Tab-separated table of C-alpha atoms in Angstrom:
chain	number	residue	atom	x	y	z
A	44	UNK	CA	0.000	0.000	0.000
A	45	UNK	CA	0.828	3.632	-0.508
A	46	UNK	CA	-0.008	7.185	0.127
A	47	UNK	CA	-1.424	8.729	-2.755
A	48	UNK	CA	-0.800	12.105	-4.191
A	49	UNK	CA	-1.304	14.264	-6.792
A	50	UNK	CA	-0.457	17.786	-8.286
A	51	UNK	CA	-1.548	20.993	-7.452
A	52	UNK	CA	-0.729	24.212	-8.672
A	53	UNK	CA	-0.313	27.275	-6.499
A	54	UNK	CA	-2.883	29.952	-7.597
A	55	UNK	CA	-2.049	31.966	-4.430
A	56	UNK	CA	-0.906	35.413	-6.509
A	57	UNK	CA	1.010	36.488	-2.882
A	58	UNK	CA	3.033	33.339	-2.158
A	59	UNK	CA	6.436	33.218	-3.907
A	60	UNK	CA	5.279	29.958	-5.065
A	61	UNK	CA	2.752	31.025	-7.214
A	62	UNK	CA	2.066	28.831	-10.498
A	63	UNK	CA	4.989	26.088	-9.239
A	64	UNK	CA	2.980	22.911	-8.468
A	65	UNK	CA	3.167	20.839	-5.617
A	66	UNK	CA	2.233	17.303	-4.050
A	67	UNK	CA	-1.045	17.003	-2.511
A	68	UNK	CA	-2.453	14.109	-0.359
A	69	UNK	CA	-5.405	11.709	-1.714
A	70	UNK	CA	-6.845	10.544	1.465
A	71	UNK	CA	-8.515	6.893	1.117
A	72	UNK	CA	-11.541	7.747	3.085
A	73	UNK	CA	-12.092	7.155	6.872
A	74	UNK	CA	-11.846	3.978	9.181
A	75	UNK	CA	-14.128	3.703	12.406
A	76	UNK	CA	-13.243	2.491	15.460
A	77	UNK	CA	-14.973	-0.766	14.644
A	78	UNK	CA	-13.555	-1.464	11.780
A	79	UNK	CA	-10.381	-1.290	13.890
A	80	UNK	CA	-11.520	-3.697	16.549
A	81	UNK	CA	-12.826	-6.148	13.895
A	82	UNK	CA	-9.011	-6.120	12.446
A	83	UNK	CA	-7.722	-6.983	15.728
A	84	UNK	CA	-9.657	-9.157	16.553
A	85	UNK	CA	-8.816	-10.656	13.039
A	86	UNK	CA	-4.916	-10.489	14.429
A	87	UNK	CA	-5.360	-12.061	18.254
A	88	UNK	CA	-7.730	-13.786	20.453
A	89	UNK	CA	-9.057	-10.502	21.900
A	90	UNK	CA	-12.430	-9.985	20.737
A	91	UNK	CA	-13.611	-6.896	19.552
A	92	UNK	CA	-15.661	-5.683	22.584
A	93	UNK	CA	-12.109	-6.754	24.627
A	94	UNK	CA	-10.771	-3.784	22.280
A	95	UNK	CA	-13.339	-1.530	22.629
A	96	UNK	CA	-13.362	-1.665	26.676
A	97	UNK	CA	-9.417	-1.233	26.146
A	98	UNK	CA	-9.706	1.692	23.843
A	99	UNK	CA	-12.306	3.123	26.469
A	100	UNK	CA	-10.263	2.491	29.410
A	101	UNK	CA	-7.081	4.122	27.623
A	102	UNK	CA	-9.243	7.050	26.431
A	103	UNK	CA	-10.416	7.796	29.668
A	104	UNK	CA	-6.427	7.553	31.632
A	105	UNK	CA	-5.299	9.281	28.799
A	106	UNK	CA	-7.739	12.350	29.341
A	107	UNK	CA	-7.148	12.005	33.031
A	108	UNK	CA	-3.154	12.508	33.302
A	109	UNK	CA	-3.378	14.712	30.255
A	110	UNK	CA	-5.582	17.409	32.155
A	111	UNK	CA	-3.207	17.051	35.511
A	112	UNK	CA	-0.804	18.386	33.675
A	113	UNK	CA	1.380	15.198	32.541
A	114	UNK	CA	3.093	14.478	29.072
A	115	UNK	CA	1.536	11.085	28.359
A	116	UNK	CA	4.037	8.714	26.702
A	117	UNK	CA	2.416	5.792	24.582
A	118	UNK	CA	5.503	3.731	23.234
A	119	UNK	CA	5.488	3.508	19.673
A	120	UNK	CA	2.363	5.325	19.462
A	121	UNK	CA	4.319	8.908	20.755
A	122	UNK	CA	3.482	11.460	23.179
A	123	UNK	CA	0.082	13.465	24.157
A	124	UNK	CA	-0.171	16.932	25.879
A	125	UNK	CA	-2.470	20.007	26.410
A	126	UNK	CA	-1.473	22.900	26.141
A	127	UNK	CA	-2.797	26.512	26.281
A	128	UNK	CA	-3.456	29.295	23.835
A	129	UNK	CA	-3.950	32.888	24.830
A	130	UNK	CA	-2.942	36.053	23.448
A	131	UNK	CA	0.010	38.039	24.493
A	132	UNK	CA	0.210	41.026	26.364
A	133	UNK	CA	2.932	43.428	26.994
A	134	UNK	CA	3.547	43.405	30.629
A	135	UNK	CA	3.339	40.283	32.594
A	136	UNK	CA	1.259	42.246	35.687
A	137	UNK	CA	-1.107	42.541	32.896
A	138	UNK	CA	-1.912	39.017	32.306
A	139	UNK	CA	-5.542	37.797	33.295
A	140	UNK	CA	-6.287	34.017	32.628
A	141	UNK	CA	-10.189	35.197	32.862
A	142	UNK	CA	-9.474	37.587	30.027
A	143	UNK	CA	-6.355	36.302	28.197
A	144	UNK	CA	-6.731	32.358	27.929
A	145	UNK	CA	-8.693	31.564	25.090
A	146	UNK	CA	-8.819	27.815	24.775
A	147	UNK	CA	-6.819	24.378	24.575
A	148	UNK	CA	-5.145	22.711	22.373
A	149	UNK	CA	-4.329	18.725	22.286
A	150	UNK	CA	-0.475	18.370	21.239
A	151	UNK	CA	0.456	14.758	19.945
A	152	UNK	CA	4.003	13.907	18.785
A	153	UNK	CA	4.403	10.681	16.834
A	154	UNK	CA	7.768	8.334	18.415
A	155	UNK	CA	10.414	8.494	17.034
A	156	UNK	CA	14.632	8.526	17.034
A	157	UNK	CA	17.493	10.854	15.631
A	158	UNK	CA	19.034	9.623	12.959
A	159	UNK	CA	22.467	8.709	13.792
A	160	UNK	CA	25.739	10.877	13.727
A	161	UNK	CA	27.243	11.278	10.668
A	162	UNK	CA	23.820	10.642	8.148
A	163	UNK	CA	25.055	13.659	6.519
A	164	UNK	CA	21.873	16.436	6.412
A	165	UNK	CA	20.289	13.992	8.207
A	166	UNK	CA	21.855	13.625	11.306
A	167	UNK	CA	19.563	16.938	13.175
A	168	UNK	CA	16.400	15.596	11.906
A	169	UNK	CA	13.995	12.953	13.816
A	170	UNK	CA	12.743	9.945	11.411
A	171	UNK	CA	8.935	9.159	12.983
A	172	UNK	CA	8.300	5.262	13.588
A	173	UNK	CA	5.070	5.506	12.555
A	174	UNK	CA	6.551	6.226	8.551
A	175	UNK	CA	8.526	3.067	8.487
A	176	UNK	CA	7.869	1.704	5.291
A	177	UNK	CA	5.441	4.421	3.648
A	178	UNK	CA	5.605	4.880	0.007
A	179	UNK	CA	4.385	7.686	-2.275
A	180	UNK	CA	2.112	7.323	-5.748
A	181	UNK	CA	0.917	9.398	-8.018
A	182	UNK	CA	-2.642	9.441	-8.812
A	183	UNK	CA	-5.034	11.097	-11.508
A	184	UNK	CA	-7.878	11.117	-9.841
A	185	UNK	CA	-9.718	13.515	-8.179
């Protein structure tokens, strides 16, 4: 399997990239939550109720630590965190959470490693787990 793409052309007259085309993603479509659970349960002996209490209970502890303030760390899956948004104000005496906070926002960082020392151009960038093994095609359609 592969992510598909295809080309778009800039029509933004401000961007400096105007008229130079680019590689947009074809998404396949959505997959529920049960269509999830009946794969595992495909894959294992859990059933796919076993998965859905899991995915509930993990929902739930994930919400829990996230809102006390914790980075929550899911192995291969990544990380999870809130954190705030608010608009800035000039002086720090200023600052009103009533009047300056304006909302959430839920943070999620897939795993992943440094390449090692000495990759070249490489070797400051992070390669993300979760991309082993993707491929790229073109498609037509649209």
């Amino acid at each position: 399997m592969s992510i598909k793409y295809r080309l778009l052309q800039n029509k933004i007259r401000s961007s400096k990239n105007y008229g130079k085309y680019y590689a947009h993603t074809v998404k396949s479509g959505e997959v529920t939550l049960e269509e999830i659970e009946r794969l595992i349960e495909q894959s294992c002996t859990a059933k796919a109720s076993d998965v859905r209490l899991v995915v509930k209970e993990l929902f739930d502890a994930i919400r829990h630590y996230m809102q006390a303030g914790y980075v929550v760390k899911l192995g291969d899956l990544g990380r999870f965190y809130i954190s705030v948004k608010s608009v800035s104000v000039d002086d720090p005496k200023a600052f009103r959470a009533d009047k300056h906070l304006s909302g959430f926002k839920c943070n999620y960082t897939p795993a992943g490693h440094r390449y090692k020392p000495g990759s070249g151009s490489l070797s400051h960038r992070v390669y993300r787990d979760l991309l082993e093994g993707c491929e790229a095609e073109e498609t037509h359609f649209q």
